[in-house]
Short mmCIF file of C-alpha atoms in Angstrom, two decimals:
data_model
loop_
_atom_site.label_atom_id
_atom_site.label_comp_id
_atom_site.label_asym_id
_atom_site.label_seq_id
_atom_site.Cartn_x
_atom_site.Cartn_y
_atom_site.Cartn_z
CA UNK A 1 -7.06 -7.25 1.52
CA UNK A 2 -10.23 -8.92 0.17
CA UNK A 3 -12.86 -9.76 2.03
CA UNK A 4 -13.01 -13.52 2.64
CA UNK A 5 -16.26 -15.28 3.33
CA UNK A 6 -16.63 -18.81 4.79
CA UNK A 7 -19.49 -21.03 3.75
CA UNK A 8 -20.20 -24.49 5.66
CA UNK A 9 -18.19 -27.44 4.12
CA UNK A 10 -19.32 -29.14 1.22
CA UNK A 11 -18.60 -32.08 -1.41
CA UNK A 12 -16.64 -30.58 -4.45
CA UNK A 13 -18.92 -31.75 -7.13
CA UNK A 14 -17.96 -31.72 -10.70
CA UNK A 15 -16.95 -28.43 -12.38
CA UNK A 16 -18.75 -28.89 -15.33
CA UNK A 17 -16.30 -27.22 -17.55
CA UNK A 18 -11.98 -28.02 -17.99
CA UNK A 19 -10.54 -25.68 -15.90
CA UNK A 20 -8.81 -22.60 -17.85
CA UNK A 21 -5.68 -23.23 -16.15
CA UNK A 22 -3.98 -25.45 -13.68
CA UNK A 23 -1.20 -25.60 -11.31
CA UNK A 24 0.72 -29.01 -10.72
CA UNK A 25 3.73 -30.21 -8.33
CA UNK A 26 6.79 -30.96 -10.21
CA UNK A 27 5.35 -34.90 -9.89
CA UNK A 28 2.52 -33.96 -11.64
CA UNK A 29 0.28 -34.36 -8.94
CA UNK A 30 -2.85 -32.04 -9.44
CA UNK A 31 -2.29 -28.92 -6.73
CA UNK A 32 -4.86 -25.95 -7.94
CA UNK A 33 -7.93 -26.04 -10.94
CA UNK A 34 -8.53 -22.20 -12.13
CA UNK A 35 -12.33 -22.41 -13.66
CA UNK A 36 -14.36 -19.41 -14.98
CA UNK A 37 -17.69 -18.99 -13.45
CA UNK A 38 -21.00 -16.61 -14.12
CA UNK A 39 -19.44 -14.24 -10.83
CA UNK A 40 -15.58 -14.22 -11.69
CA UNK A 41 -13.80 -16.83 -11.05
CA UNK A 42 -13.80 -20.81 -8.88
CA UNK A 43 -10.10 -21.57 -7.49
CA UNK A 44 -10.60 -25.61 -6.67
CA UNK A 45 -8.05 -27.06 -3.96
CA UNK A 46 -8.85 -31.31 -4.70
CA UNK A 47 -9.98 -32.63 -1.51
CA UNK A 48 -9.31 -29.11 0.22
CA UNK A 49 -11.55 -26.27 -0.61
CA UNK A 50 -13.42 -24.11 -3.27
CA UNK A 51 -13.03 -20.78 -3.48
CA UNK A 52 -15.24 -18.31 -5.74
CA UNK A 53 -13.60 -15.27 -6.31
CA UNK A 54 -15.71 -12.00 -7.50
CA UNK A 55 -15.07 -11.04 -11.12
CA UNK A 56 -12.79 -7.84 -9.90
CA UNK A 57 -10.99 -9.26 -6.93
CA UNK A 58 -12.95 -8.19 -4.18
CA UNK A 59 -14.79 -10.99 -2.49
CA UNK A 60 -13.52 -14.42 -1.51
CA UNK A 61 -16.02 -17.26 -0.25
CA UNK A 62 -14.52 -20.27 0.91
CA UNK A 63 -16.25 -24.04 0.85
CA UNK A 64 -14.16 -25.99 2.14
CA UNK A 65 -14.19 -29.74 2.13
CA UNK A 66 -15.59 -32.05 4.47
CA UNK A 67 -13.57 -32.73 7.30
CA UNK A 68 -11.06 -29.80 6.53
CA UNK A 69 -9.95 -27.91 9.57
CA UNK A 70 -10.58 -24.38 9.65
CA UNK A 71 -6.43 -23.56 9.90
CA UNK A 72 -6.11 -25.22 6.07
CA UNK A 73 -8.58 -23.49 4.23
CA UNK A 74 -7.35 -20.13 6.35
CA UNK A 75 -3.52 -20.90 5.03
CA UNK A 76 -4.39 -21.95 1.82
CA UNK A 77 -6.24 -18.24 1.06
CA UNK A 78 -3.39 -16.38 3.03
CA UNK A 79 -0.83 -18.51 0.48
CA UNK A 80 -2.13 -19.13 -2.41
CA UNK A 81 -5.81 -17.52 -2.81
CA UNK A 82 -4.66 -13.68 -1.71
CA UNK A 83 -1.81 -13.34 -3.94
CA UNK A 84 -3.89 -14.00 -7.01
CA UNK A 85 -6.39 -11.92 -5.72
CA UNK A 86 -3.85 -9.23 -5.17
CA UNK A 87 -2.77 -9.80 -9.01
CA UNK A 88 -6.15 -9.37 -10.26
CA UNK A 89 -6.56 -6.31 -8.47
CA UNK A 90 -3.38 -4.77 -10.35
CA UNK A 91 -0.68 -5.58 -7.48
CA UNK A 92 2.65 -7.00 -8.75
CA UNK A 93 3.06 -10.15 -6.42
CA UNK A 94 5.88 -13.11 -6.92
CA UNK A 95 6.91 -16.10 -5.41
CA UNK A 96 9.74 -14.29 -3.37
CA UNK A 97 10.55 -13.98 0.54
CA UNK A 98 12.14 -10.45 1.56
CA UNK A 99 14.22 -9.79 4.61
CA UNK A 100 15.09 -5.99 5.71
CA UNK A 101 18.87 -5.63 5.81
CA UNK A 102 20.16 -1.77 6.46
CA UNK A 103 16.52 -0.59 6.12
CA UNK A 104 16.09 -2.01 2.48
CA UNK A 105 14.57 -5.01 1.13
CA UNK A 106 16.77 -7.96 0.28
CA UNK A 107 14.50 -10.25 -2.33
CA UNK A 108 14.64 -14.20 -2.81
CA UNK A 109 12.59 -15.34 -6.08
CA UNK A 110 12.23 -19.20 -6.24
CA UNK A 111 10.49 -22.13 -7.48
CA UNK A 112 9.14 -24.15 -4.57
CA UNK A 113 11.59 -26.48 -2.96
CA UNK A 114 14.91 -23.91 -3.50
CA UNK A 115 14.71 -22.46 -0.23
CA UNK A 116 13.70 -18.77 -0.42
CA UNK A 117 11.46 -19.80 3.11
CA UNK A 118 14.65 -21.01 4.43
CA UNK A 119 16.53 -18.54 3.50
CA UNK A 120 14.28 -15.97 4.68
CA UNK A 121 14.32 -17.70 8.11
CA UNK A 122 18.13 -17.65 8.24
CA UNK A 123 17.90 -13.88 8.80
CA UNK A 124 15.12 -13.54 10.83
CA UNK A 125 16.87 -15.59 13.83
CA UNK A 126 20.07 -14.09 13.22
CA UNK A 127 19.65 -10.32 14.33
CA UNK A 128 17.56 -9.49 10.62
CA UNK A 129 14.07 -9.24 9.96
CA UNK A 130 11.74 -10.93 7.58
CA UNK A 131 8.93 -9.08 5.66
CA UNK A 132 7.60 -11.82 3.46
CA UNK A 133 8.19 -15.70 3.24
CA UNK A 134 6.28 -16.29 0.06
CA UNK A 135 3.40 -13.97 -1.94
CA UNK A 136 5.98 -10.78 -2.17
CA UNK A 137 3.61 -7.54 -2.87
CA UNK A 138 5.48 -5.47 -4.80
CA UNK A 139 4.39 -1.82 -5.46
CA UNK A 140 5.86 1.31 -7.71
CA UNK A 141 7.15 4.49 -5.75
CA UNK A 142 8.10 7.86 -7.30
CA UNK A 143 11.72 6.68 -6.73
CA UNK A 144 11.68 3.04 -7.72
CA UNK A 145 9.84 0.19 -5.70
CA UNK A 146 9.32 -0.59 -2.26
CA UNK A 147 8.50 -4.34 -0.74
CA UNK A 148 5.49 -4.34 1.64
CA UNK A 149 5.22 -6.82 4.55
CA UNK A 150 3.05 -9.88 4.44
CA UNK A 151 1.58 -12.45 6.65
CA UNK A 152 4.02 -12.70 10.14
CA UNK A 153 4.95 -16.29 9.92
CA UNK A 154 7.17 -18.30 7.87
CA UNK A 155 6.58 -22.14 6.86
CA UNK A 156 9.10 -24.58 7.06
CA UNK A 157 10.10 -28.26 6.44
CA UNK A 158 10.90 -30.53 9.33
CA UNK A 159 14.63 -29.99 8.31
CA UNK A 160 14.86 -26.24 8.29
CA UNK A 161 13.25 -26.19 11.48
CA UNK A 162 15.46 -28.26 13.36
CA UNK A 163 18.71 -26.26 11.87
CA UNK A 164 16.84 -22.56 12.82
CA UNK A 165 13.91 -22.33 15.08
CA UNK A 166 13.89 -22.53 18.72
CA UNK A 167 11.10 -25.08 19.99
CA UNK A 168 10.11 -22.45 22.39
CA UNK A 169 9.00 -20.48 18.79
CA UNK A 170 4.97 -20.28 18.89
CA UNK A 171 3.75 -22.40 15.55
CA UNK A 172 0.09 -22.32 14.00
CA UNK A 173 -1.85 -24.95 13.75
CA UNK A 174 -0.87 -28.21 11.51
CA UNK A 175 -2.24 -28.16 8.45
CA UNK A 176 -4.04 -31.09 6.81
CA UNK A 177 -2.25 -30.99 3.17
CA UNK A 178 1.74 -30.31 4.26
CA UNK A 179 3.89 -31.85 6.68
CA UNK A 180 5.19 -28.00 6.85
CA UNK A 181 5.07 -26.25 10.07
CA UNK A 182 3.78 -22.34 10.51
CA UNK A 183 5.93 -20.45 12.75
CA UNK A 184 4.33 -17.15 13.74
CA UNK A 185 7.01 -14.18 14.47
CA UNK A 186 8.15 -13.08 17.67
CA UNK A 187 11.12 -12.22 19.53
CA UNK A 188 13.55 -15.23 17.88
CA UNK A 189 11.22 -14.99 14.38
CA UNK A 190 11.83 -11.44 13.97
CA UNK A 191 9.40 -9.66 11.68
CA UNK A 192 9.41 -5.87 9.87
CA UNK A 193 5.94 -5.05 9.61
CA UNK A 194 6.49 -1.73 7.53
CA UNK A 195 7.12 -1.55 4.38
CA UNK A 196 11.18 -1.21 2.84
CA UNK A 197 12.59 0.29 -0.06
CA UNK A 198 13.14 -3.06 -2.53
CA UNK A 199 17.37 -3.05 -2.66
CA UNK A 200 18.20 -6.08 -4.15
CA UNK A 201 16.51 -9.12 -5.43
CA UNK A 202 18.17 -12.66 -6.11
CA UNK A 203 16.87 -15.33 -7.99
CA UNK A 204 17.92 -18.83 -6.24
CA UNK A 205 19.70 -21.50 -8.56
CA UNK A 206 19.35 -25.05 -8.23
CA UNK A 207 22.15 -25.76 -5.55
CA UNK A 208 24.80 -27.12 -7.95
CA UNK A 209 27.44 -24.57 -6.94
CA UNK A 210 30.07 -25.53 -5.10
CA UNK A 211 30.50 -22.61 -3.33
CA UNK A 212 27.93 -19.41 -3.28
CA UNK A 213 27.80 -17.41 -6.29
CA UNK A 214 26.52 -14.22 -7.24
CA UNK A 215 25.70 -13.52 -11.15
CA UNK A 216 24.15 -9.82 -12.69
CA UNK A 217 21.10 -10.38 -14.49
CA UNK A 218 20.43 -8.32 -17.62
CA UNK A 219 17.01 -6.71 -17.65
CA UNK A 220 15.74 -8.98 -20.32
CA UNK A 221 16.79 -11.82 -18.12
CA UNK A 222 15.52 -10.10 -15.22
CA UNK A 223 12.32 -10.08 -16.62
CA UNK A 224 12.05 -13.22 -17.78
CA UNK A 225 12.60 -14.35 -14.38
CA UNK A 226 9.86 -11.95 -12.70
CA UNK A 227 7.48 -13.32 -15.12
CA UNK A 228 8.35 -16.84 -14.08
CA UNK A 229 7.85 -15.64 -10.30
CA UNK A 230 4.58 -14.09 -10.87
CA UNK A 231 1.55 -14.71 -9.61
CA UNK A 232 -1.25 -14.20 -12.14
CA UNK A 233 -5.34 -15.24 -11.89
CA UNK A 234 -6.31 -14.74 -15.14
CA UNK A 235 -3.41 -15.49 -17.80
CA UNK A 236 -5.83 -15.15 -20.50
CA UNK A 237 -7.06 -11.50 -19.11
CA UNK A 238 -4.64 -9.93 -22.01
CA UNK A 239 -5.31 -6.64 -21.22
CA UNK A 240 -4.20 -7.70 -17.34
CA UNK A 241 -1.44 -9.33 -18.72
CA UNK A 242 0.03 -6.50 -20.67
CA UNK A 243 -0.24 -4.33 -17.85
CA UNK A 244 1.85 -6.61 -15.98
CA UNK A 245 3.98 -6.92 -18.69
CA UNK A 246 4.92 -2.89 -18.43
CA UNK A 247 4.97 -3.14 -14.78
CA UNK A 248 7.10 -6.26 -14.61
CA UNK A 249 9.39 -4.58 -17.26
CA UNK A 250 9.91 -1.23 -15.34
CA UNK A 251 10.75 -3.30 -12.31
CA UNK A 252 13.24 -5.35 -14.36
CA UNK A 253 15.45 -2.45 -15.85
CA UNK A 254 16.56 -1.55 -12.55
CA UNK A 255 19.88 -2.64 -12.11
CA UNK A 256 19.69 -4.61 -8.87
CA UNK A 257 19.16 -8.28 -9.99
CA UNK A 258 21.40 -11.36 -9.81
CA UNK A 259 21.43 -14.76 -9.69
CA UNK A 260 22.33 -16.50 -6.50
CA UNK A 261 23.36 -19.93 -5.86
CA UNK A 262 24.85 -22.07 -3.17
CA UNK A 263 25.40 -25.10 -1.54
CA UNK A 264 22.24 -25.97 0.42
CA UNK A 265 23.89 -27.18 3.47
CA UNK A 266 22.60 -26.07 6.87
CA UNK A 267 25.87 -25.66 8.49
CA UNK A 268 26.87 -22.99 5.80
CA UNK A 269 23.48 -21.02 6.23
CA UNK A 270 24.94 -18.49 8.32
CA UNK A 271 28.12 -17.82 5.89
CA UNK A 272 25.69 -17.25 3.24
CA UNK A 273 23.95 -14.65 5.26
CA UNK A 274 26.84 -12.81 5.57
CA UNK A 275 27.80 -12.64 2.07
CA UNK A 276 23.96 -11.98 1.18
CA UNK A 277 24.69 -9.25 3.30
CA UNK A 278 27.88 -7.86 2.57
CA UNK A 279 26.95 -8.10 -1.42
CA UNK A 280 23.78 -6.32 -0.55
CA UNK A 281 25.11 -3.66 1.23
CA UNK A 282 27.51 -2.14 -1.17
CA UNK A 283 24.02 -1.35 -3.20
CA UNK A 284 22.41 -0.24 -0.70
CA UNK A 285 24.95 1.83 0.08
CA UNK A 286 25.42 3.31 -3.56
CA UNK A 287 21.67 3.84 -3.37
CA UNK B 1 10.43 -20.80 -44.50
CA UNK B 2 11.12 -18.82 -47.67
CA UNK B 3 11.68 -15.08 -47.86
CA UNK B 4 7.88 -14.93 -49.73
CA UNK B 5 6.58 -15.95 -46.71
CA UNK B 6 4.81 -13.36 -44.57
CA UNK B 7 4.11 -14.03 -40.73
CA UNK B 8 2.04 -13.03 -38.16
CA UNK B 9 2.00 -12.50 -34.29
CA UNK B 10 -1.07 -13.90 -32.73
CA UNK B 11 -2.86 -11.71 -30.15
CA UNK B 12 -1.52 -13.63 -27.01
CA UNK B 13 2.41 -12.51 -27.91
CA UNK B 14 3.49 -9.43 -26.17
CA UNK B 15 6.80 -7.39 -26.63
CA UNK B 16 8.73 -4.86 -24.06
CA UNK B 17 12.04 -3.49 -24.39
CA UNK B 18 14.27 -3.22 -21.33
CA UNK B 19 17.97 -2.18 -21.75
CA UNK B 20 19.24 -2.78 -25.49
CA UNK B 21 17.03 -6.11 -25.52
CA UNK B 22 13.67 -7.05 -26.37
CA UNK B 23 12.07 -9.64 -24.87
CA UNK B 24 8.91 -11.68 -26.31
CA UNK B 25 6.90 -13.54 -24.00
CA UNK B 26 3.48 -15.78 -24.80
CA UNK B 27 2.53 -16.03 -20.84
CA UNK B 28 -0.45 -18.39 -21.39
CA UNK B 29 2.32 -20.67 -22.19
CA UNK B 30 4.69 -19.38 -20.26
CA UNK B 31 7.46 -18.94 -23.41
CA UNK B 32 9.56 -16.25 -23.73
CA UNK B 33 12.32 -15.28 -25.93
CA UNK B 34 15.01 -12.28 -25.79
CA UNK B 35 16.20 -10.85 -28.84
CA UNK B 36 19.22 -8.64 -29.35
CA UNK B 37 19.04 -5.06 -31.14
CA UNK B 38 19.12 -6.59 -34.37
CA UNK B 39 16.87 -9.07 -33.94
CA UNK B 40 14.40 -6.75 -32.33
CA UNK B 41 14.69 -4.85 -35.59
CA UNK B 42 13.93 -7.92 -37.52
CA UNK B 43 10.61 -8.40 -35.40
CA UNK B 44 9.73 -5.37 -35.54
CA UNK B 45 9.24 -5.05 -39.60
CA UNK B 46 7.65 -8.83 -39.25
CA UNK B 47 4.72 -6.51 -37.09
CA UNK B 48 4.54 -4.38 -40.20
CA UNK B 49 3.14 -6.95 -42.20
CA UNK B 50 6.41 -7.06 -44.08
CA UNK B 51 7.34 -10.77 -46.23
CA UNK B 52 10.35 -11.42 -44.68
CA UNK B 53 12.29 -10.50 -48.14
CA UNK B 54 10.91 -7.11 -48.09
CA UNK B 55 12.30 -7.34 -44.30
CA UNK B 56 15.54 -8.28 -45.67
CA UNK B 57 15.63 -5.31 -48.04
CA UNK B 58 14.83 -2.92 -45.84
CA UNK B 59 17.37 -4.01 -43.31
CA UNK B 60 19.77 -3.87 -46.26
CA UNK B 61 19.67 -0.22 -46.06
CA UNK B 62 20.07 0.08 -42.34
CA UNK B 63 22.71 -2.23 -41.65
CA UNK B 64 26.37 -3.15 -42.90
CA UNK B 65 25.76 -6.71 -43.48
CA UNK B 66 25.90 -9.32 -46.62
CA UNK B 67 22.55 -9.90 -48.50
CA UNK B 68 23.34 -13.32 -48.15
CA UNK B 69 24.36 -13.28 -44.21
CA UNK B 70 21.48 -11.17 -43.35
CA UNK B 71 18.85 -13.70 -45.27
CA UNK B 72 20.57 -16.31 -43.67
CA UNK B 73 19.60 -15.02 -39.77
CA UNK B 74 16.24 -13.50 -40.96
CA UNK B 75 15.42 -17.09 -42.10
CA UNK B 76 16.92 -18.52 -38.87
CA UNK B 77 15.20 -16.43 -36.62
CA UNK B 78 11.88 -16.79 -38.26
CA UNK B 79 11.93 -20.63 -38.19
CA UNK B 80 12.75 -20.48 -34.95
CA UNK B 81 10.33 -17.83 -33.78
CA UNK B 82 7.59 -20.46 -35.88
CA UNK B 83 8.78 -23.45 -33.87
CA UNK B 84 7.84 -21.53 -30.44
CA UNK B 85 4.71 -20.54 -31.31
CA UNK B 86 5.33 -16.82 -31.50
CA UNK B 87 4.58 -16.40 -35.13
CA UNK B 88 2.68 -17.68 -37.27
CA UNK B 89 3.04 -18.65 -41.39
CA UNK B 90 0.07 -16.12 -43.31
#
């Protein structure tokens, strides 16, 4: 993990420069400025908090804004600061939750708002365990890939928590940006903590299906959709990029990806668990 | 787009294989494109530096296909490849 230094709050003063690359909510609203600076690199937060992040990854130092509790600049490095980090420093790492389901990795790739987190949570109060909720770290083994385990806590809307978690489940502290709660694991948030072969990965559709469907990915379109997933610092690094390109594509011709969708009705979480599982098992039993 | 016309493949476009497909991908702006055996082929002889009549000529002799049909898709492809952003005309 890099090493993350906090500096004393401070106004975020004009960059100077246009940012190299940005990140934006669907509405447009402005969510993440990626600038260039003499050291590596300044990650800007609007109203939240600057990071500067060392030219190869391995120091963080955090100025947060004014008035910004300690608990959002803290979440906002474990959730969006570290995986890019991670990515700079060679690690594959995707917008995915995992869950461990007969000692394997079960993988949910998503665009915000499709419900990997929910998902994810699903298992880990029904007997399963979770390894990830967002910022999968994926990493090469001599016999394929295995999923490592991530922060222990899963965020959720107001919604998914009233359909899964038990108020007696210990939460972190609210954060400033998100009406999204932090719910640390425990014994009814169960967490795996090693890492798990990877078994199966799905890629979540929009929830038009009427019923839940499962659809093989070829590795083109596998790829394609890691790419999508990934998380990247630099995406004008090209020799970065093309070493996530070969990484992403070795990942991709293994035969183990599909597209998932379903109706995104609470009630029917738990019957989509058990098909999740059931269509995951017969790999991970072949396997 | 006329078969005189050479292209080229700026710097930022990348290429892997996986399975029988290839699969282009500009990710500073995040588009990709997947292109079947043939069309791989096609892209391919465009990296050579090849006008894409001399790509047409050469695929002549590799494939089973009309002169006419195969100008057709090499023209096709190209225009659309040009529309993308993942070649460029010179």
């Amino acid at each position: 993990m890099a090493e993350l230094r906090r500096q004393p709050a401070r106004q975020q003063s004009p960059a100077g420069r246009p940012p190299f690359h940005t990140w934006a909510f669907p509405d447009g609203t402005l969510w993440t400025e990626f600038f260039r600076s003499e050291s590596g690199y300044v990650l800007r937060f609007p109203d939240l908090a600057d990071f500067e992040v060392s030219a190869d990854g391995s120091t963080v130092t955090c100025f947060p804004a004014p008035e910004v509790p300690e608990a959002t600049s803290q979440h906002l490095y474990l959730n969006q600061v570290l995986p890019l980090v991670l990515s700079k420093r060679g690690k594959l790492v995707f917008h995915a939750s995992a869950v461990e389901v007969a000692g394997g990795a079960v993988v949910f790739a998503a665009e915000s708002g499709r419900g990997k987190s929910t998902l994810a949570a699903s298992f880990a109060v029904s007997g399963y365990r979770f390894l990830t909720d967002d910022g999968l770290v994926v990493e090469p083994t001599a016999g394929g890939h295995e999923v490592l385990p991530s922060h222990p806590s899963i965020r959720l809307w107001a919604d998914s928590e009233e359909a899964l978690i038990a108020p007696r489940v210990d939460r972190a502290a609210a954060l400033s940006y998100t009406s999204k709660s932090r719910f640390l694991a425990g014994e009814d948030v169960r967490f795996c903590d090693q890492p798990r072969p990877l078994r199966r990965v799905y890629f979540l559709g929009d929830g038009s299906a009427e019923v839940i469907q499962f659809q093989p990915l070829r590795a083109a379109e596998a790829l394609v959709e890691w790419v999508k997933h990934s998380f990247l610092l630099d995406v004008e690094e090209r020799p970065r990029l093309a070493s996530h390109f070969d990484q992403v594509a070795r990942l991709a011709s293994q035969p183990i990806h599909y597209r998932l969708d379903y109706p995104r009705r609470f009630e029917d979480l738990a019957s989509v668990g058990q098909a999740i599982v059931d269509h995951a098992r017969e790999e991970i039993a072949a396997a | 787009m006329r078969l005189a016309d050479r292209l080229s493949i700026p710097p930022e476009v990348m290429t892997r294989t996986v399975g029988e497909e290839t699969v282009i991908l500009d990710l500073a702006t995040g588009t990709y494109f997947g292109l079947d055996p043939v069309g791989a082929r096609i892209w391919e002889l465009v990296g050579e530096g090849k006008s894409l009549g001399e790509v047409c000529e050469q695929m002549l002799e590799e494939y089973e296909v009309s002169r006419e049909e195969l100008e057709g898709d090499v023209l096709r492809l190209a225009e659309e490849l040009a529309g993308r952003g993942l070649v460029r005309l010179g």
